[in-house]
Short mmCIF file of C-alpha atoms in Angstrom, two decimals:
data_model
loop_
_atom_site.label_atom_id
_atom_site.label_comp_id
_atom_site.label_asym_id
_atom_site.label_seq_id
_atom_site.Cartn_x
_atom_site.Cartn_y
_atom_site.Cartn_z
CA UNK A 155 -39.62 -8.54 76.41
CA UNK A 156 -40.90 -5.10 77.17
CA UNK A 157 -43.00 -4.75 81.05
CA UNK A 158 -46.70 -5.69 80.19
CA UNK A 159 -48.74 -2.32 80.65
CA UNK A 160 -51.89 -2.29 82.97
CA UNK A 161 -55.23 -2.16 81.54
CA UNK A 162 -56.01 1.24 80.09
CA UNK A 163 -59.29 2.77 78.10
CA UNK A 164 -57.13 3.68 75.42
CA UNK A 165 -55.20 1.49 72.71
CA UNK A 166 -52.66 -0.80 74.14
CA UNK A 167 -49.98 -0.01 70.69
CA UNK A 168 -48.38 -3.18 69.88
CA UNK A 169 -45.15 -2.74 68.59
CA UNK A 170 -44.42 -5.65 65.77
CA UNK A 171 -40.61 -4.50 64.71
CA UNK A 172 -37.89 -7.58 65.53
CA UNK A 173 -37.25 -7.43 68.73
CA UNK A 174 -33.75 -5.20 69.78
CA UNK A 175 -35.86 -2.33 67.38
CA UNK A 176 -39.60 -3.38 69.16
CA UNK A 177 -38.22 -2.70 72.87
CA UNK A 178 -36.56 0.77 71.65
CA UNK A 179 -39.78 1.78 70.23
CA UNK A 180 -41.75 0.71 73.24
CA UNK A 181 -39.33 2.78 75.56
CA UNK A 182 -39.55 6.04 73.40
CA UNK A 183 -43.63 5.28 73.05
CA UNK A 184 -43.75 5.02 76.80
CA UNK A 185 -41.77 7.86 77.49
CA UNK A 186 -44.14 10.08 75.61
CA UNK A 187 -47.15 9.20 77.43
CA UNK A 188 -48.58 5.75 75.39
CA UNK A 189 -49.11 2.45 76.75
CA UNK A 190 -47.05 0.14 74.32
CA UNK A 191 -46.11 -3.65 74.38
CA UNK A 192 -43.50 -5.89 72.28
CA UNK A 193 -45.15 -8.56 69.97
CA UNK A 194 -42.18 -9.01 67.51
CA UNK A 195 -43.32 -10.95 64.46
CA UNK A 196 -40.03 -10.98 62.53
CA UNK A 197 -37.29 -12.95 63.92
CA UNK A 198 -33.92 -11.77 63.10
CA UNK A 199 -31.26 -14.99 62.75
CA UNK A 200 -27.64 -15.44 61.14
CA UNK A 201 -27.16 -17.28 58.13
CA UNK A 202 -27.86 -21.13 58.96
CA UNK A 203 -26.10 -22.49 55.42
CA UNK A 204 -22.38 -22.72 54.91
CA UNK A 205 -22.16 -21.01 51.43
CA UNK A 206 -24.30 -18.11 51.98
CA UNK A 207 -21.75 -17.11 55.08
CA UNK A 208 -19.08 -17.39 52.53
CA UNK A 209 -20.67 -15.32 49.70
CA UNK A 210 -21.39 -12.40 52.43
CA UNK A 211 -17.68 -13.33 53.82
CA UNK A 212 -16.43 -12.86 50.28
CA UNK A 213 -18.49 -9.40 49.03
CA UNK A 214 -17.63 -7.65 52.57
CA UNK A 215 -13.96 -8.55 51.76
CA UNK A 216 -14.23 -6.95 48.54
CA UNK A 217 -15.84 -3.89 49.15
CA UNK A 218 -12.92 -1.57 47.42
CA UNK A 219 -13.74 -3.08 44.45
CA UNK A 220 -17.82 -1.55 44.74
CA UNK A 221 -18.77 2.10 43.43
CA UNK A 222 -21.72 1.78 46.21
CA UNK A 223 -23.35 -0.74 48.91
CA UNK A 224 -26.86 -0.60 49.69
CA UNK A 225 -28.14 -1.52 53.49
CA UNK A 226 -32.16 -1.95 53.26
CA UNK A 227 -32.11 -1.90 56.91
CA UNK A 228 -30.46 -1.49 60.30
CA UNK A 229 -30.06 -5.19 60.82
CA UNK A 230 -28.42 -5.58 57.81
CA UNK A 231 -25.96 -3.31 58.86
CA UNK A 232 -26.01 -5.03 62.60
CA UNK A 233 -25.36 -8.29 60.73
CA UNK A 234 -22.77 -7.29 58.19
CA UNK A 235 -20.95 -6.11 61.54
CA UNK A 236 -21.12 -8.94 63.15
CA UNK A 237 -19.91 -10.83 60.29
CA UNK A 238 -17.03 -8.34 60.21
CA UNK A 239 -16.09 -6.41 63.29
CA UNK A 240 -13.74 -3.70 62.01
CA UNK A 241 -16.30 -3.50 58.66
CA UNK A 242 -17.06 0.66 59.28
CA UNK A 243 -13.91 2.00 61.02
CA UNK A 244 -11.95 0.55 58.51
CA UNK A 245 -14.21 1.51 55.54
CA UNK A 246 -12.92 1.85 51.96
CA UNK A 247 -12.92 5.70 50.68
CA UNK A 248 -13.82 4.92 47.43
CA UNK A 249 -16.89 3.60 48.03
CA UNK A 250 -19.74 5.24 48.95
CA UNK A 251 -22.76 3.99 51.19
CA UNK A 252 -26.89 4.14 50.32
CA UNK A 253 -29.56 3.45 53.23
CA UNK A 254 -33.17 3.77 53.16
CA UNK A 255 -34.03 5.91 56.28
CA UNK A 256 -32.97 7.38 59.76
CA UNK A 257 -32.96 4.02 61.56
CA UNK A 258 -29.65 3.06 59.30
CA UNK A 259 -28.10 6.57 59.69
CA UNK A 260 -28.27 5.57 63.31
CA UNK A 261 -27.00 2.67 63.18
CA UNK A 262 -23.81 3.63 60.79
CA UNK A 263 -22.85 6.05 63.24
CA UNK A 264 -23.40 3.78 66.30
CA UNK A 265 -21.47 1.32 64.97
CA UNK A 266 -18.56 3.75 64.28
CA UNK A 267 -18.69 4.71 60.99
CA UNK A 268 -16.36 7.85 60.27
CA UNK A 269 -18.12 11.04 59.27
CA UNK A 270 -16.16 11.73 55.77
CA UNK A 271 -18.12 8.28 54.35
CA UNK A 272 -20.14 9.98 52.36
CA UNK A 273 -23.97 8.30 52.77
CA UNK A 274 -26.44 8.94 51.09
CA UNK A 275 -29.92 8.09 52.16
CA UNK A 276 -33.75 10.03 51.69
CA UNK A 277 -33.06 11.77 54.86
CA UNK A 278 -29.38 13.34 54.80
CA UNK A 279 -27.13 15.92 54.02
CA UNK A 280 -27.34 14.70 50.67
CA UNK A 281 -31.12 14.35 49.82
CA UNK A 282 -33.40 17.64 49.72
CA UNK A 283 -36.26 15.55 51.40
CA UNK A 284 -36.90 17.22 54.60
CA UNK A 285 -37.19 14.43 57.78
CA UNK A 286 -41.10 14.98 57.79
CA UNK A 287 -42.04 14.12 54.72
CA UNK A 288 -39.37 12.05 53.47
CA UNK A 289 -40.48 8.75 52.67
CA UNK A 290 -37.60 5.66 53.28
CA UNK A 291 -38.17 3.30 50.85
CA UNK A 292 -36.74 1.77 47.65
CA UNK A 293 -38.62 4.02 44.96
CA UNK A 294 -37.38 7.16 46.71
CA UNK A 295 -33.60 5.94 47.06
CA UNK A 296 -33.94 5.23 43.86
CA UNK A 297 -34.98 9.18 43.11
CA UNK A 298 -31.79 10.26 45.47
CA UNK A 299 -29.24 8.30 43.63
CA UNK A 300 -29.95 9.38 40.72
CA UNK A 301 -30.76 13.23 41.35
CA UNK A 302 -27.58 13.25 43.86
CA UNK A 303 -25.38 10.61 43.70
CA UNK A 304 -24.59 10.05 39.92
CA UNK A 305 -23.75 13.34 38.90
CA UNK A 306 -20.79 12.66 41.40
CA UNK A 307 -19.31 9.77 39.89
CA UNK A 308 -16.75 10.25 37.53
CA UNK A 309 -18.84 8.68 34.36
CA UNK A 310 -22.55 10.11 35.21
CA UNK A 311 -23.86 6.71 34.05
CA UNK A 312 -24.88 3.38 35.93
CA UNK A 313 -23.48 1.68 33.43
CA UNK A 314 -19.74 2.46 34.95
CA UNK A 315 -21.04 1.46 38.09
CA UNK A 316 -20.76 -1.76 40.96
CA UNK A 317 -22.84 -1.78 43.86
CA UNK A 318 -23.81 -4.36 46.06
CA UNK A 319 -26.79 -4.37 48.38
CA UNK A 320 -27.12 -5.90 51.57
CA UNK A 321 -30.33 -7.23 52.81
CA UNK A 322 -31.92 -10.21 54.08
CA UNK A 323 -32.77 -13.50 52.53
CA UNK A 324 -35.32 -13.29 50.51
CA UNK A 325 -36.09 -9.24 50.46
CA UNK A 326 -37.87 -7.32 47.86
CA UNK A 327 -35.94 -7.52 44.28
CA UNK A 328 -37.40 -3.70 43.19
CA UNK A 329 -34.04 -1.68 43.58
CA UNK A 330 -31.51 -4.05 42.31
CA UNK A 331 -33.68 -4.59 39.07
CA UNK A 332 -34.33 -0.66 38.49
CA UNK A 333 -30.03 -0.52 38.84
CA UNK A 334 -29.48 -3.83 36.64
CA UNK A 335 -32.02 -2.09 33.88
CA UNK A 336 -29.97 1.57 34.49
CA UNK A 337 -26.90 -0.58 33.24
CA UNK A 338 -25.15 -1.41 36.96
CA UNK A 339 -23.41 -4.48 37.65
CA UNK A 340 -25.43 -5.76 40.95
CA UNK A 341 -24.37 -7.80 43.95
CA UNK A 342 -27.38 -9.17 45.87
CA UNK A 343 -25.74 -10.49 48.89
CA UNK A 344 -27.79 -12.20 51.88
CA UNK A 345 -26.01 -11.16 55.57
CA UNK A 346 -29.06 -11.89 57.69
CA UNK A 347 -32.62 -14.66 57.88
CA UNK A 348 -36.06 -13.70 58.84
CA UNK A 349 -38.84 -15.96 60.28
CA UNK A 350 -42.34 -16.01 62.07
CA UNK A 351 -41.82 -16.76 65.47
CA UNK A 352 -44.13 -18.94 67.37
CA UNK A 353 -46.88 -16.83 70.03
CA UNK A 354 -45.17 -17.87 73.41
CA UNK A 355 -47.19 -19.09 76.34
CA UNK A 356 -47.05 -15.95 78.11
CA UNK A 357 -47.79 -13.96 74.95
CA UNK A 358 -50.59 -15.86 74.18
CA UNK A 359 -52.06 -15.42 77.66
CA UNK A 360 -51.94 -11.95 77.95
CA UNK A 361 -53.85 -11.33 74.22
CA UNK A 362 -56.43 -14.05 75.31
CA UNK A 363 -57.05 -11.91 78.29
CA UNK A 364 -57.19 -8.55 76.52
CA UNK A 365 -59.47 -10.10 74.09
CA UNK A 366 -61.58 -11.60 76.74
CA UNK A 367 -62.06 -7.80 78.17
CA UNK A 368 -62.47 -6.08 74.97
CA UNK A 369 -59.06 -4.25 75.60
CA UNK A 370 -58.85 -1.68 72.76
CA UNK A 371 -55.56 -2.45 70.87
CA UNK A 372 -53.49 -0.85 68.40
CA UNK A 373 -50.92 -2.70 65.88
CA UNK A 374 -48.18 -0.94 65.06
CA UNK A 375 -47.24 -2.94 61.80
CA UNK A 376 -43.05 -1.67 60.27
CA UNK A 377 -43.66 -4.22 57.60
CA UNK A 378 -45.88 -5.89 54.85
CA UNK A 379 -43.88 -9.72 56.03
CA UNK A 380 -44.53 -8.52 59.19
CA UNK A 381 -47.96 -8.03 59.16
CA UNK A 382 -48.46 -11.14 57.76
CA UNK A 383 -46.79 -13.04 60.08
CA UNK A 384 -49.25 -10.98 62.49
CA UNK A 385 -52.32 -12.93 61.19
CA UNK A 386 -50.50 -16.26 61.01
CA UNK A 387 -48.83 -15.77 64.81
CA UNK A 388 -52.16 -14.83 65.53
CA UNK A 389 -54.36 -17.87 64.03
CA UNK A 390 -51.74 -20.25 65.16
CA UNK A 391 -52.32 -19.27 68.67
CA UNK A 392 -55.81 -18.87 69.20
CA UNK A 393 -56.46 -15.51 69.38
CA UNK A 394 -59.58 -14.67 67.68
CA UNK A 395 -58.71 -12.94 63.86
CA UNK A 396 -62.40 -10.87 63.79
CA UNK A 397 -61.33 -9.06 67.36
CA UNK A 398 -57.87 -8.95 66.12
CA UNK A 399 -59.05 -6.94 62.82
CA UNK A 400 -61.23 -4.61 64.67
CA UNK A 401 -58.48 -3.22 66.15
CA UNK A 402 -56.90 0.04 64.82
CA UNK A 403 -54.09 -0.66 62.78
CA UNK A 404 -50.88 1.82 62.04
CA UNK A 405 -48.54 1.83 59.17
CA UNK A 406 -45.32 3.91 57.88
CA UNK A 407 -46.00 3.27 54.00
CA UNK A 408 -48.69 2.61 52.05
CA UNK A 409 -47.32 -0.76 50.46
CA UNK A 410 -47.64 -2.12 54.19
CA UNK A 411 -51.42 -0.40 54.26
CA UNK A 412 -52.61 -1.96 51.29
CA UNK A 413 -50.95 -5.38 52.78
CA UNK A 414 -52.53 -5.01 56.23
CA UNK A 415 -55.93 -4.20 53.55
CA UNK A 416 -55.84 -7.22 52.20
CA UNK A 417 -55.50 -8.76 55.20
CA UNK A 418 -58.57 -8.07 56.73
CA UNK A 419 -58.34 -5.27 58.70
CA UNK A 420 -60.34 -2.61 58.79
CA UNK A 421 -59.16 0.46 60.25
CA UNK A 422 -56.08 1.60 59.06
CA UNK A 423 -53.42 4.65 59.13
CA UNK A 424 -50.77 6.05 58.00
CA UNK A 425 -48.15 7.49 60.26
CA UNK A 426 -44.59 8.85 59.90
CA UNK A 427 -41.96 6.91 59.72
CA UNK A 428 -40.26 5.95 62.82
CA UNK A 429 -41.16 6.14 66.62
CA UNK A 430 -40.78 9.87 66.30
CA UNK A 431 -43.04 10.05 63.43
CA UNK A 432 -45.60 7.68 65.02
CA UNK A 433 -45.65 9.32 68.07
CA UNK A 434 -46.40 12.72 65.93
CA UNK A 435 -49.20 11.40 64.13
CA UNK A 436 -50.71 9.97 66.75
CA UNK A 437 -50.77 13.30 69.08
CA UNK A 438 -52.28 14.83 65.97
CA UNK A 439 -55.35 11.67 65.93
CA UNK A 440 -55.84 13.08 69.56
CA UNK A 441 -56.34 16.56 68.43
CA UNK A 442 -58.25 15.69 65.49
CA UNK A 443 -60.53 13.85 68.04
CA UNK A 444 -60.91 16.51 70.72
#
């Protein structure tokens, strides 16, 4: 876990991503200037059951046999790797990959996938979306396939098309029913779990204490599950939900704002996506203030 920052008159942001993405965010937050801690409230795990290791086992072992795979997210791509070392530098070339935003593009080429893979993704070669005002979701995927990627294949249509998409258990249905309806054959293949961890003892500590001195606070919320898990992390350990509202809340989409809404909070923004576009909007709140 991240080094707890000292007591400051402005908002302590509280990074919420899982936790390998929560300590890289509170790094490049620190580095420009912003006190930031790690309260992850996703939990990243393997697959615990037998036959959903075998299904991704299977669909990773037939992936000349897909038009296109979808990643919804860096760990899906972290766990389809570990579920398959040589997955990316021994990628098919007939089958072309889809990811939702800069955090994947990363990640591919971390990971070692080769440069002729052709990706395509709201912010890429391949998508007209500049990296400022792109927005890395489903719905604008969704926009980029079909403006960008179809008139490549060989048919034009979804209907000649197989793509599977790679997510976590239990993730949001939206883009492999707008492909299904569009006349693809869809995989929907689990590789990773998600749960809300527990408030540790030292966690729970250190937020009793800021909210005994009225620290100001800011959430930094990467997810509508997320920010649930926030207020249930939150009530399970004490920490008082009315001083945990009042704080300022930030937010990459406005799906997660209208969660983190009806949630009870009450001040709430929307930021770029990303540390870098967090960290932008935020130096232009200080501006806006001075």
């Amino acid at each position: 876990m991240s080094h707890l920052p000292a007591l400051t008159p402005l908002p302590i942001l509280v990074v919420t991503r899982p936790l390998a993405q929560a300590i890289h965010s509170v790094a490049r937050l620190q580095a420009a200037g912003y006190a930031a801690w790690a309260l992850p409230t996703l939990e990243i795990t393997g697959l615990a059951d037998e036959p959903a290791q075998q299904q991704l086992a299977q669909a990773l072992a037939a992936l000349p046999t897909y038009d296109l795979v979808i990643w919804v997210s860096p760990n899906a791509i972290l766990m389809s790797v570990t579920a398959a070392p040589t997955l990316l530098t021994t990628w098919p070339a007939t089958t072309t990959i889809a990811v939702l935003g800069p955090g994947s593009l990363q990640t591919l080429q971390t990971e070692g996938l080769a440069p002729t893979v052709s990706v395509f993704s709201p912010q890429g070669a391949t998508s007209n979306a500049p990296a400022e005002t792109a927005r890395y979701d489903s719905e604008t995927l969704w926009q980029v396939l079909n403006e960008h990627y179809l008139p490549r294949t060989v048919s034009g249509k979804w209907a000649a098309q197989r793509v599977l998409i790679l997510r976590g258990q239990g993730g949001r249905e939206w883009l492999a029913r707008q492909l299904q309806t569009a006349g693809a054959v869809v995989d929907v293949v689990a590789c990773y779990a998600r749960r809300c961890p527990p408030l540790t003892a030292p966690q729970q500590t250190t937020l009793r204490g800021w909210q005994a001195v009225q620290q100001p606070l800011a959430w930094v919320l990467s997810s509508s599950e997320g920010a649930s898990n926030l207020i249930s992390m939150l009530e399970m350990g004490g920490i008082s939900l009315s001083w945990a509202r009042r704080q300022p809340v930030w937010v990459p989409h406005p799906r997660i704002a209208e969660r983190a809404k009806t949630l009870g909070f009450l001040d709430i923004h929307l930021c770029g996506t990303g540390d870098s576009g967090l960290i932008d909007s935020l130096a232009q709140a200080r501006r806006d203030s001075a």
